[in-house]
Amino acid sequence: MTETDTQAEHQVDTRVALLDVAEKLFSEHGIQAASLRMITQQAGANLAAVHYHFGSKEGLVKEVFSRRLRPLEEERLRLLDACDLSGGIEGTGIEQVIHAFVAPVIRRLRESPGEEHPFAQLMGRVFNEPSEEVKSMLVQEFKLTADRFLDALRLLLPHLSEKELMWRFHFLAGGMGHTLSCRKMIAKFSDLCAGSSPEEMLRYLVTFMASGLRAPATAGSDLQGEPA
Amino acid sequence: MTETDTQAEHQVDTRVALLDVAEKLFSEHGIQAASLRMITQQAGANLAAVHYHFGSKEGLVKEVFSRRLRPLEEERLRLLDACDLSGGIEGTGIEQVIHAFVAPVIRRLRESPGEEHPFAQLMGRVFNEPSEEVKSMLVQEFKLTADRFLDALRLLLPHLSEKELMWRFHFLAGGMGHTLSCRKMIAKFSDLCAGSSPEEMLRYLVTFMASGLRAPATAGSDLQGEPA
DNA sequence: GTCTATATAGCGATAGAC
DNA sequence: GTCTATCGCTATATAGAC
């Protein structure tokens, strides 16, 4: 290993180390609460390195997210393209679409075996915490994927109004997001959930959400099941 | 109105005003980002008033939550007691239980007509952002209600394993939490959702979740619908 | 109970040496 | 590219007058 190699590696390492540590600390303490001093210290870098590599804390935040989201959304769309939608509501197309949406997230959960993957928890935070600027970036990042998945679901569930279709998609996304990002808190409610592998949870999720999506359209005005 | 009345009211007003403004600013900017300076200024109170009334920022945070959660959980349990579970999976018991869980939240959304109710958005944050101390308080606060609802669902869905029952409850809670707390962000994805009233969303939610809960138990080992 | 003033500490950002 | 040193600002918390 030559001296220039070592230097070049150190440069890359600093940048990547900052992203890794930022991701971890953002997920543990929140974006606002994780200071650049904490991040650079744990990454073995200097405080000024953040501004050299990313310009500002905001720049670091954006790169933390897009580094993970870009390949994730790509994989989702690739799996969606492979789905067989010809069976309509009767076929397994709905299960396939749900799987295409959720599995790429689950797969990444498994990448850090034995531990929580920081980004999964961060994804849970992301919709509630960050600045308006980051929020807009995320909506933009998700909008394309969401529209493509909605197209697929519209094809499979033509009996639903556009509005109800949209809500059902958000029920799916919300149920997934909550269960993935709050695994530690869910574990506090029951040891059983704590003992579930991500794959096992995925199977339960697909069953539940597929059945929810297949439900008949909601009647216009009667409040179903409301106690007298 | 006597002078002592005015003084007494002012004291009460200060405390309540601090809670109201804190709730609003916590929901808008996050707990960490909402400073005591912002809160006391908007509440027309002095910076030191927070420490007089609540001891610390942490004390203020806890009271903001428990002030809303105590009556909310009470109402949920009251509605749960009124549910008719005798019909089993065939009856409307499932719809009634979901309604008992979600309606108290929806009703509070409607209390500030035309605006977002700050607490609904705050509830979305709550699972992801706050300190460990606040988190533990919340789990404790929710555990009793969760166990009671799980008892009801266990009665209605005896064919489910304890583990799958637990997960389905979290899918329900997550879907509800996400859609309620991220209404503004959901609106960015589609104008249709932005135009839905809370009551309309509740009907869609009950339809979807009831169907999800009623789904047959997941088979042990086959990954349903996974593309070949 | 409410106020002013201040103590103590941490923050993001930057200038400039190396 | 990395470092030290520091600026300017804000935070929570508290002491003490009224």
GROMACS .gro file of C-alpha atoms (C1' of nucleotides) in nm:
model
  492
    1MET     CA    1   0.000   0.000   0.000
    2THR     CA    2   0.164   0.322  -0.116
    3GLU     CA    3   0.148   0.650   0.062
    4THR     CA    4  -0.090   0.803  -0.191
    5ASP     CA    5  -0.322   0.504  -0.157
    6THR     CA    6  -0.334   0.558   0.215
    7GLN     CA    7  -0.405   0.925   0.168
    8ALA     CA    8  -0.677   0.860  -0.090
    9GLU     CA    9  -0.835   0.597   0.131
   10HIS     CA   10  -0.825   0.826   0.426
   11GLN     CA   11  -1.008   1.091   0.227
   12VAL     CA   12  -1.279   0.851   0.124
   13ASP     CA   13  -1.295   0.704   0.470
   14THR     CA   14  -1.352   1.042   0.628
   15ARG     CA   15  -1.642   1.121   0.400
   16VAL     CA   16  -1.802   0.779   0.440
   17ALA     CA   17  -1.732   0.768   0.812
   18LEU     CA   18  -1.906   1.102   0.853
   19LEU     CA   19  -2.210   0.971   0.664
   20ASP     CA   20  -2.219   0.646   0.863
   21VAL     CA   21  -2.184   0.813   1.200
   22ALA     CA   22  -2.430   1.088   1.110
   23GLU     CA   23  -2.685   0.827   1.004
   24LYS     CA   24  -2.642   0.645   1.333
   25LEU     CA   25  -2.658   0.954   1.553
   26PHE     CA   26  -2.946   1.109   1.356
   27SER     CA   27  -3.142   0.790   1.411
   28GLU     CA   28  -3.059   0.771   1.781
   29HIS     CA   29  -3.100   1.131   1.886
   30GLY     CA   30  -3.278   1.302   1.599
   31ILE     CA   31  -3.130   1.528   1.337
   32GLN     CA   32  -3.150   1.844   1.541
   33ALA     CA   33  -3.013   1.687   1.858
   34ALA     CA   34  -2.716   1.520   1.691
   35SER     CA   35  -2.452   1.790   1.681
   36LEU     CA   36  -2.166   1.815   1.435
   37ARG     CA   37  -1.930   1.794   1.729
   38MET     CA   38  -2.070   1.455   1.832
   39ILE     CA   39  -2.060   1.331   1.474
   40THR     CA   40  -1.708   1.439   1.391
   41GLN     CA   41  -1.574   1.315   1.722
   42GLN     CA   42  -1.716   0.965   1.677
   43ALA     CA   43  -1.608   0.959   1.314
   44GLY     CA   44  -1.252   1.046   1.412
   45ALA     CA   45  -1.269   1.357   1.199
   46ASN     CA   46  -1.231   1.724   1.256
   47LEU     CA   47  -1.526   1.955   1.311
   48ALA     CA   48  -1.438   2.150   0.998
   49ALA     CA   49  -1.441   1.836   0.785
   50VAL     CA   50  -1.820   1.843   0.763
   51HIS     CA   51  -1.814   2.185   0.606
   52TYR     CA   52  -1.535   2.085   0.372
   53HIS     CA   53  -1.714   1.773   0.245
   54PHE     CA   54  -2.080   1.875   0.264
   55GLY     CA   55  -2.083   2.253   0.296
   56SER     CA   56  -2.315   2.258   0.596
   57LYS     CA   57  -2.509   2.037   0.833
   58GLU     CA   58  -2.805   2.059   0.596
   59GLY     CA   59  -2.586   1.927   0.315
   60LEU     CA   60  -2.477   1.638   0.534
   61VAL     CA   61  -2.839   1.557   0.620
   62LYS     CA   62  -2.944   1.552   0.256
   63GLU     CA   63  -2.658   1.323   0.156
   64VAL     CA   64  -2.733   1.086   0.447
   65PHE     CA   65  -3.082   1.040   0.308
   66SER     CA   66  -3.023   1.034  -0.064
   67ARG     CA   67  -2.732   0.791  -0.029
   68ARG     CA   68  -2.981   0.534   0.101
   69LEU     CA   69  -3.298   0.638  -0.080
   70ARG     CA   70  -3.164   0.639  -0.435
   71PRO     CA   71  -3.082   0.265  -0.452
   72LEU     CA   72  -3.385   0.179  -0.238
   73GLU     CA   73  -3.631   0.346  -0.476
   74GLU     CA   74  -3.452   0.194  -0.773
   75GLU     CA   75  -3.491  -0.155  -0.628
   76ARG     CA   76  -3.857  -0.096  -0.550
   77LEU     CA   77  -3.929   0.007  -0.908
   78ARG     CA   78  -3.729  -0.286  -1.045
   79LEU     CA   79  -3.933  -0.530  -0.834
   80LEU     CA   80  -4.255  -0.354  -0.931
   81ASP     CA   81  -4.175  -0.401  -1.299
   82ALA     CA   82  -4.136  -0.774  -1.236
   83CYS     CA   83  -4.483  -0.806  -1.086
   84ASP     CA   84  -4.751  -0.996  -1.273
   85LEU     CA   85  -5.061  -0.779  -1.261
   86SER     CA   86  -5.265  -0.978  -1.513
   87GLY     CA   87  -5.464  -1.167  -1.250
   88GLY     CA   88  -5.641  -0.856  -1.122
   89ILE     CA   89  -5.779  -0.865  -0.771
   90GLU     CA   90  -5.810  -1.244  -0.783
   91GLY     CA   91  -5.444  -1.312  -0.859
   92THR     CA   92  -5.135  -1.266  -0.645
   93GLY     CA   93  -5.055  -0.932  -0.806
   94ILE     CA   94  -5.150  -0.744  -0.491
   95GLU     CA   95  -4.919  -0.953  -0.277
   96GLN     CA   96  -4.643  -0.904  -0.532
   97VAL     CA   97  -4.685  -0.527  -0.533
   98ILE     CA   98  -4.680  -0.507  -0.153
   99HIS     CA   99  -4.375  -0.726  -0.150
  100ALA     CA  100  -4.202  -0.502  -0.406
  101PHE     CA  101  -4.273  -0.203  -0.184
  102VAL     CA  102  -4.166  -0.349   0.148
  103ALA     CA  103  -3.904  -0.614   0.075
  104PRO     CA  104  -3.625  -0.373  -0.028
  105VAL     CA  105  -3.657  -0.208   0.312
  106ILE     CA  106  -3.661  -0.541   0.493
  107ARG     CA  107  -3.361  -0.664   0.299
  108ARG     CA  108  -3.161  -0.362   0.417
  109LEU     CA  109  -3.269  -0.429   0.773
  110ARG     CA  110  -3.105  -0.768   0.752
  111GLU     CA  111  -2.776  -0.619   0.631
  112SER     CA  112  -2.668  -0.534   0.984
  113PRO     CA  113  -2.734  -0.869   1.148
  114GLY     CA  114  -2.801  -0.865   1.518
  115GLU     CA  115  -2.831  -0.489   1.530
  116GLU     CA  116  -3.085  -0.231   1.436
  117HIS     CA  117  -3.011  -0.075   1.101
  118PRO     CA  118  -2.984   0.295   1.178
  119PHE     CA  119  -3.149   0.402   0.856
  120ALA     CA  120  -3.468   0.209   0.927
  121GLN     CA  121  -3.522   0.406   1.243
  122LEU     CA  122  -3.422   0.725   1.069
  123MET     CA  123  -3.688   0.664   0.805
  124GLY     CA  124  -3.946   0.664   1.079
  125ARG     CA  125  -3.828   0.998   1.203
  126VAL     CA  126  -3.803   1.149   0.865
  127PHE     CA  127  -4.166   1.229   0.808
  128ASN     CA  128  -4.208   1.408   1.135
  129GLU     CA  129  -3.892   1.582   1.229
  130PRO     CA  130  -3.688   1.744   0.962
  131SER     CA  131  -3.680   2.091   0.823
  132GLU     CA  132  -3.911   2.197   0.546
  133GLU     CA  133  -3.623   2.189   0.305
  134VAL     CA  134  -3.539   1.827   0.380
  135LYS     CA  135  -3.908   1.739   0.380
  136SER     CA  136  -3.954   1.874   0.030
  137MET     CA  137  -3.654   1.676  -0.090
  138LEU     CA  138  -3.812   1.361   0.050
  139VAL     CA  139  -4.153   1.416  -0.105
  140GLN     CA  140  -3.982   1.473  -0.437
  141GLU     CA  141  -3.774   1.159  -0.389
  142PHE     CA  142  -4.080   0.946  -0.303
  143LYS     CA  143  -4.333   1.095  -0.543
  144LEU     CA  144  -4.214   0.910  -0.852
  145THR     CA  145  -4.215   0.574  -0.676
  146ALA     CA  146  -4.549   0.641  -0.511
  147ASP     CA  147  -4.711   0.729  -0.844
  148ARG     CA  148  -4.579   0.413  -1.006
  149PHE     CA  149  -4.712   0.196  -0.722
  150LEU     CA  150  -5.045   0.377  -0.734
  151ASP     CA  151  -5.066   0.302  -1.106
  152ALA     CA  152  -5.020  -0.068  -1.032
  153LEU     CA  153  -5.276  -0.070  -0.752
  154ARG     CA  154  -5.526   0.123  -0.968
  155LEU     CA  155  -5.498  -0.151  -1.227
  156LEU     CA  156  -5.556  -0.423  -0.968
  157LEU     CA  157  -5.838  -0.246  -0.780
  158PRO     CA  158  -6.044  -0.063  -1.042
  159HIS     CA  159  -6.353  -0.067  -0.823
  160LEU     CA  160  -6.199   0.183  -0.580
  161SER     CA  161  -6.239   0.557  -0.610
  162GLU     CA  162  -5.919   0.746  -0.668
  163LYS     CA  163  -5.948   0.891  -0.320
  164GLU     CA  164  -5.992   0.560  -0.143
  165LEU     CA  165  -5.709   0.407  -0.344
  166MET     CA  166  -5.483   0.689  -0.231
  167TRP     CA  167  -5.575   0.646   0.134
  168ARG     CA  168  -5.522   0.272   0.122
  169PHE     CA  169  -5.175   0.326  -0.015
  170HIS     CA  170  -5.099   0.555   0.277
  171PHE     CA  171  -5.237   0.299   0.525
  172LEU     CA  172  -4.995   0.049   0.374
  173ALA     CA  173  -4.700   0.287   0.383
  174GLY     CA  174  -4.783   0.402   0.735
  175GLY     CA  175  -4.823   0.054   0.877
  176MET     CA  176  -4.493  -0.047   0.723
  177GLY     CA  177  -4.312   0.266   0.834
  178HIS     CA  178  -4.436   0.247   1.188
  179THR     CA  179  -4.354  -0.118   1.241
  180LEU     CA  180  -4.008  -0.080   1.091
  181SER     CA  181  -3.906   0.240   1.258
  182CYS     CA  182  -4.046   0.165   1.602
  183ARG     CA  183  -3.927  -0.193   1.644
  184LYS     CA  184  -3.765  -0.118   1.976
  185MET     CA  185  -4.077   0.043   2.113
  186ILE     CA  186  -4.297  -0.235   1.977
  187ALA     CA  187  -4.071  -0.482   2.152
  188LYS     CA  188  -4.153  -0.309   2.479
  189PHE     CA  189  -4.518  -0.401   2.432
  190SER     CA  190  -4.455  -0.768   2.377
  191ASP     CA  191  -4.164  -1.009   2.382
  192LEU     CA  192  -4.327  -1.198   2.097
  193CYS     CA  193  -4.273  -0.916   1.851
  194ALA     CA  194  -3.919  -0.870   1.973
  195GLY     CA  195  -3.852  -1.230   1.873
  196SER     CA  196  -3.975  -1.191   1.516
  197SER     CA  197  -3.730  -1.174   1.229
  198PRO     CA  198  -3.783  -0.906   0.966
  199GLU     CA  199  -3.880  -1.179   0.719
  200GLU     CA  200  -4.147  -1.311   0.951
  201MET     CA  201  -4.285  -0.961   0.996
  202LEU     CA  202  -4.287  -0.915   0.621
  203ARG     CA  203  -4.507  -1.223   0.577
  204TYR     CA  204  -4.754  -1.099   0.837
  205LEU     CA  205  -4.751  -0.755   0.678
  206VAL     CA  206  -4.822  -0.886   0.328
  207THR     CA  207  -5.115  -1.095   0.455
  208PHE     CA  208  -5.265  -0.805   0.644
  209MET     CA  209  -5.217  -0.535   0.383
  210ALA     CA  210  -5.328  -0.750   0.090
  211SER     CA  211  -5.653  -0.823   0.270
  212GLY     CA  212  -5.696  -0.454   0.351
  213LEU     CA  213  -5.639  -0.351  -0.007
  214ARG     CA  214  -5.885  -0.612  -0.135
  215ALA     CA  215  -6.166  -0.487   0.089
  216PRO     CA  216  -6.483  -0.374  -0.092
  217ALA     CA  217  -6.514  -0.002  -0.145
  218THR     CA  218  -6.642   0.191   0.153
  219ALA     CA  219  -7.010   0.284   0.131
  220GLY     CA  220  -7.067   0.654   0.089
  221SER     CA  221  -7.229   0.768   0.407
  222ASP     CA  222  -7.279   0.495   0.667
  223LEU     CA  223  -7.034   0.481   0.953
  224GLN     CA  224  -6.960   0.112   0.953
  225GLY     CA  225  -6.954  -0.056   1.288
  226GLU     CA  226  -7.005   0.253   1.495
  227PRO     CA  227  -7.156   0.155   1.829
  228ALA     CA  228  -7.510   0.278   1.888
  229MET     CA  229  -6.457   4.067   3.820
  230THR     CA  230  -6.251   4.133   4.134
  231GLU     CA  231  -5.882   4.184   4.143
  232THR     CA  232  -5.816   3.843   4.302
  233ASP     CA  233  -6.026   3.677   4.034
  234THR     CA  234  -5.816   3.842   3.771
  235GLN     CA  235  -5.498   3.734   3.943
  236ALA     CA  236  -5.617   3.377   3.986
  237GLU     CA  237  -5.728   3.359   3.625
  238HIS     CA  238  -5.401   3.499   3.513
  239GLN     CA  239  -5.216   3.228   3.701
  240VAL     CA  240  -5.427   2.956   3.546
  241ASP     CA  241  -5.404   3.121   3.209
  242THR     CA  242  -5.027   3.132   3.220
  243ARG     CA  243  -5.000   2.761   3.294
  244VAL     CA  244  -5.257   2.664   3.032
  245ALA     CA  245  -5.121   2.909   2.779
  246LEU     CA  246  -4.777   2.759   2.820
  247LEU     CA  247  -4.917   2.410   2.762
  248ASP     CA  248  -5.117   2.520   2.458
  249VAL     CA  249  -4.832   2.706   2.296
  250ALA     CA  250  -4.582   2.433   2.380
  251GLU     CA  251  -4.810   2.175   2.220
  252LYS     CA  252  -4.839   2.386   1.907
  253LEU     CA  253  -4.469   2.462   1.877
  254PHE     CA  254  -4.361   2.106   1.963
  255SER     CA  255  -4.583   1.982   1.683
  256GLU     CA  256  -4.457   2.239   1.435
  257HIS     CA  257  -4.085   2.232   1.504
  258GLY     CA  258  -4.026   1.927   1.716
  259ILE     CA  259  -3.965   1.911   2.086
  260GLN     CA  260  -3.596   1.979   2.071
  261ALA     CA  261  -3.623   2.263   1.823
  262ALA     CA  262  -3.900   2.448   2.008
  263SER     CA  263  -3.715   2.657   2.261
  264LEU     CA  264  -3.849   2.784   2.591
  265ARG     CA  265  -3.788   3.134   2.459
  266MET     CA  266  -4.023   3.080   2.165
  267ILE     CA  267  -4.283   2.918   2.388
  268THR     CA  268  -4.287   3.179   2.664
  269GLN     CA  269  -4.282   3.463   2.418
  270GLN     CA  270  -4.586   3.337   2.223
  271ALA     CA  271  -4.765   3.253   2.547
  272GLY     CA  272  -4.713   3.605   2.677
  273ALA     CA  273  -4.523   3.466   2.974
  274ASN     CA  274  -4.178   3.508   3.114
  275LEU     CA  275  -3.897   3.269   3.040
  276ALA     CA  276  -3.870   3.177   3.407
  277ALA     CA  277  -4.240   3.086   3.426
  278VAL     CA  278  -4.174   2.746   3.271
  279HIS     CA  279  -3.937   2.651   3.550
  280TYR     CA  280  -4.179   2.781   3.811
  281HIS     CA  281  -4.477   2.583   3.679
  282PHE     CA  282  -4.311   2.269   3.542
  283GLY     CA  283  -3.964   2.258   3.692
  284SER     CA  284  -3.788   2.211   3.360
  285LYS     CA  285  -3.846   2.171   2.991
  286GLU     CA  286  -3.872   1.796   3.043
  287GLY     CA  287  -4.151   1.854   3.295
  288LEU     CA  288  -4.334   2.073   3.047
  289VAL     CA  289  -4.301   1.807   2.777
  290LYS     CA  290  -4.443   1.537   3.001
  291GLU     CA  291  -4.739   1.749   3.102
  292VAL     CA  292  -4.812   1.843   2.741
  293PHE     CA  293  -4.847   1.474   2.663
  294SER     CA  294  -5.024   1.342   2.969
  295ARG     CA  295  -5.276   1.627   2.962
  296ARG     CA  296  -5.402   1.493   2.629
  297LEU     CA  297  -5.331   1.123   2.669
  298ARG     CA  298  -5.513   1.065   2.996
  299PRO     CA  299  -5.862   1.158   2.869
  300LEU     CA  300  -5.789   1.006   2.528
  301GLU     CA  301  -5.706   0.665   2.674
  302GLU     CA  302  -6.006   0.688   2.905
  303GLU     CA  303  -6.238   0.751   2.612
  304ARG     CA  304  -6.087   0.467   2.414
  305LEU     CA  305  -6.146   0.223   2.698
  306ARG     CA  306  -6.498   0.352   2.752
  307LEU     CA  307  -6.582   0.298   2.384
  308LEU     CA  308  -6.417  -0.044   2.395
  309ASP     CA  309  -6.639  -0.148   2.685
  310ALA     CA  310  -6.943  -0.053   2.478
  311CYS     CA  311  -6.843  -0.281   2.190
  312ASP     CA  312  -7.049  -0.590   2.118
  313LEU     CA  313  -6.798  -0.870   2.071
  314SER     CA  314  -7.051  -1.154   2.073
  315GLY     CA  315  -7.064  -1.188   1.694
  316GLY     CA  316  -6.705  -1.303   1.666
  317ILE     CA  317  -6.529  -1.252   1.335
  318GLU     CA  318  -6.862  -1.256   1.151
  319GLY     CA  319  -7.020  -0.969   1.341
  320THR     CA  320  -6.934  -0.599   1.342
  321GLY     CA  321  -6.727  -0.634   1.659
  322ILE     CA  322  -6.404  -0.580   1.468
  323GLU     CA  323  -6.532  -0.257   1.315
  324GLN     CA  324  -6.650  -0.143   1.655
  325VAL     CA  325  -6.313  -0.211   1.816
  326ILE     CA  326  -6.123  -0.026   1.544
  327HIS     CA  327  -6.368   0.260   1.577
  328ALA     CA  328  -6.317   0.270   1.953
  329PHE     CA  329  -5.944   0.291   1.899
  330VAL     CA  330  -5.940   0.557   1.628
  331ALA     CA  331  -6.251   0.770   1.676
  332PRO     CA  332  -6.135   0.945   1.997
  333VAL     CA  333  -5.833   1.070   1.806
  334ILE     CA  334  -6.042   1.178   1.509
  335ARG     CA  335  -6.291   1.355   1.733
  336ARG     CA  336  -6.008   1.562   1.878
  337LEU     CA  337  -5.891   1.648   1.529
  338ARG     CA  338  -6.229   1.801   1.460
  339GLU     CA  339  -6.213   2.017   1.772
  340SER     CA  340  -6.001   2.277   1.595
  341PRO     CA  341  -6.210   2.314   1.281
  342GLY     CA  342  -6.030   2.437   0.975
  343GLU     CA  343  -5.689   2.394   1.131
  344GLU     CA  344  -5.462   2.108   1.208
  345HIS     CA  345  -5.495   2.001   1.568
  346PRO     CA  346  -5.143   2.034   1.702
  347PHE     CA  347  -5.165   1.726   1.918
  348ALA     CA  348  -5.243   1.493   1.630
  349GLN     CA  349  -4.920   1.587   1.459
  350LEU     CA  350  -4.737   1.568   1.787
  351MET     CA  351  -4.860   1.213   1.838
  352GLY     CA  352  -4.687   1.117   1.517
  353ARG     CA  353  -4.359   1.260   1.638
  354VAL     CA  354  -4.386   1.109   1.976
  355PHE     CA  355  -4.272   0.760   1.892
  356ASN     CA  356  -3.962   0.871   1.714
  357GLU     CA  357  -3.826   1.184   1.865
  358PRO     CA  358  -3.839   1.223   2.236
  359SER     CA  359  -3.595   1.139   2.508
  360GLU     CA  360  -3.581   0.796   2.663
  361GLU     CA  361  -3.747   0.933   2.974
  362VAL     CA  362  -4.048   1.061   2.782
  363LYS     CA  363  -4.055   0.744   2.573
  364SER     CA  364  -4.085   0.526   2.882
  365MET     CA  365  -4.369   0.741   3.011
  366LEU     CA  366  -4.552   0.691   2.683
  367VAL     CA  367  -4.512   0.316   2.672
  368GLN     CA  368  -4.640   0.301   3.028
  369GLU     CA  369  -4.932   0.524   2.933
  370PHE     CA  370  -5.024   0.315   2.628
  371LYS     CA  371  -4.957  -0.034   2.763
  372LEU     CA  372  -5.280  -0.066   2.960
  373THR     CA  373  -5.495   0.043   2.667
  374ALA     CA  374  -5.304  -0.173   2.423
  375ASP     CA  375  -5.349  -0.481   2.640
  376ARG     CA  376  -5.722  -0.420   2.669
  377PHE     CA  377  -5.761  -0.382   2.293
  378LEU     CA  378  -5.551  -0.692   2.237
  379ASP     CA  379  -5.782  -0.884   2.470
  380ALA     CA  380  -6.080  -0.781   2.258
  381LEU     CA  381  -5.908  -0.868   1.930
  382ARG     CA  382  -5.796  -1.205   2.070
  383LEU     CA  383  -6.158  -1.284   2.145
  384LEU     CA  384  -6.269  -1.188   1.795
  385LEU     CA  385  -5.981  -1.356   1.610
  386PRO     CA  386  -5.905  -1.675   1.802
  387HIS     CA  387  -5.756  -1.841   1.493
  388LEU     CA  388  -5.454  -1.610   1.502
  389SER     CA  389  -5.135  -1.689   1.686
  390GLU     CA  390  -5.049  -1.453   1.967
  391LYS     CA  391  -4.759  -1.321   1.764
  392GLU     CA  392  -4.961  -1.249   1.449
  393LEU     CA  393  -5.234  -1.086   1.656
  394MET     CA  394  -4.977  -0.856   1.810
  395TRP     CA  395  -4.831  -0.758   1.474
  396ARG     CA  396  -5.174  -0.688   1.326
  397PHE     CA  397  -5.247  -0.455   1.614
  398HIS     CA  398  -4.928  -0.266   1.540
  399PHE     CA  399  -5.015  -0.246   1.169
  400LEU     CA  400  -5.344  -0.088   1.272
  401ALA     CA  401  -5.183   0.155   1.514
  402GLY     CA  402  -4.909   0.243   1.268
  403GLY     CA  403  -5.143   0.304   0.977
  404MET     CA  404  -5.357   0.526   1.194
  405GLY     CA  405  -5.063   0.713   1.343
  406HIS     CA  406  -4.898   0.777   1.011
  407THR     CA  407  -5.208   0.901   0.834
  408LEU     CA  408  -5.304   1.129   1.122
  409SER     CA  409  -4.966   1.275   1.196
  410CYS     CA  410  -4.850   1.322   0.839
  411ARG     CA  411  -5.165   1.470   0.689
  412LYS     CA  412  -4.978   1.768   0.551
  413MET     CA  413  -4.719   1.551   0.385
  414ILE     CA  414  -4.983   1.314   0.252
  415ALA     CA  415  -5.159   1.614   0.104
  416LYS     CA  416  -4.844   1.687  -0.094
  417PHE     CA  417  -4.880   1.353  -0.271
  418SER     CA  418  -5.238   1.409  -0.376
  419ASP     CA  419  -5.498   1.685  -0.363
  420LEU     CA  420  -5.763   1.419  -0.315
  421CYS     CA  421  -5.638   1.325   0.030
  422ALA     CA  422  -5.606   1.689   0.125
  423GLY     CA  423  -5.976   1.729   0.055
  424SER     CA  424  -6.085   1.446   0.286
  425SER     CA  425  -6.244   1.522   0.619
  426PRO     CA  426  -6.120   1.330   0.923
  427GLU     CA  427  -6.453   1.145   0.932
  428GLU     CA  428  -6.417   1.035   0.573
  429MET     CA  429  -6.067   0.910   0.644
  430LEU     CA  430  -6.197   0.724   0.946
  431ARG     CA  431  -6.447   0.534   0.731
  432TYR     CA  432  -6.177   0.435   0.483
  433LEU     CA  433  -5.951   0.335   0.770
  434VAL     CA  434  -6.213   0.113   0.935
  435THR     CA  435  -6.287  -0.064   0.607
  436PHE     CA  436  -5.922  -0.127   0.535
  437MET     CA  437  -5.812  -0.233   0.881
  438ALA     CA  438  -6.113  -0.454   0.949
  439SER     CA  439  -6.039  -0.644   0.631
  440GLY     CA  440  -5.673  -0.672   0.728
  441LEU     CA  441  -5.756  -0.803   1.073
  442ARG     CA  442  -5.999  -1.060   0.931
  443ALA     CA  443  -5.741  -1.206   0.694
  444PRO     CA  444  -5.671  -1.577   0.741
  445ALA     CA  445  -5.365  -1.660   0.945
  446THR     CA  446  -5.038  -1.642   0.754
  447ALA     CA  447  -4.904  -1.981   0.646
  448GLY     CA  448  -4.588  -2.076   0.828
  449SER     CA  449  -4.317  -2.069   0.569
  450ASP     CA  450  -4.430  -1.972   0.218
  451LEU     CA  451  -4.352  -1.620   0.105
  452GLN     CA  452  -4.686  -1.527  -0.039
  453GLY     CA  453  -4.680  -1.352  -0.371
  454GLU     CA  454  -4.305  -1.319  -0.400
  455PRO     CA  455  -4.216  -1.286  -0.766
  456ALA     CA  456  -4.032  -1.581  -0.911
  457DG     C1'  457  -4.595   3.439   4.090
  458DT     C1'  458  -4.362   3.720   3.790
  459DC     C1'  459  -3.986   3.971   3.648
  460DT     C1'  460  -3.467   4.107   3.500
  461DA     C1'  461  -3.022   3.974   3.465
  462DT     C1'  462  -2.695   3.648   3.418
  463DA     C1'  463  -2.439   3.201   3.465
  464DT     C1'  464  -2.289   2.813   3.201
  465DA     C1'  465  -2.274   2.556   2.809
  466DG     C1'  466  -2.340   2.409   2.350
  467DC     C1'  467  -2.436   2.513   1.876
  468DG     C1'  468  -2.305   2.590   1.341
  469DA     C1'  469  -1.993   2.824   1.083
  470DT     C1'  470  -1.555   3.024   0.926
  471DA     C1'  471  -1.065   3.213   0.883
  472DG     C1'  472  -0.621   3.093   0.824
  473DA     C1'  473  -0.199   2.804   0.930
  474DC     C1'  474  -0.006   2.378   0.776
  475DG     C1'  475  -0.770   1.791   0.322
  476DT     C1'  476  -0.702   1.858   0.786
  477DC     C1'  477  -0.618   2.120   1.175
  478DT     C1'  478  -0.670   2.499   1.567
  479DA     C1'  479  -0.888   2.885   1.730
  480DT     C1'  480  -1.257   3.164   1.754
  481DC     C1'  481  -1.677   3.436   1.625
  482DG     C1'  482  -2.160   3.509   1.697
  483DC     C1'  483  -2.549   3.312   1.852
  484DT     C1'  484  -2.880   3.043   2.115
  485DA     C1'  485  -2.999   2.727   2.450
  486DT     C1'  486  -3.155   2.582   2.951
  487DA     C1'  487  -3.136   2.704   3.397
  488DT     C1'  488  -3.114   2.991   3.808
  489DA     C1'  489  -3.045   3.380   4.151
  490DG     C1'  490  -3.251   3.750   4.347
  491DA     C1'  491  -3.544   4.188   4.326
  492DC     C1'  492  -4.025   4.306   4.339
   0.00000   0.00000   0.00000
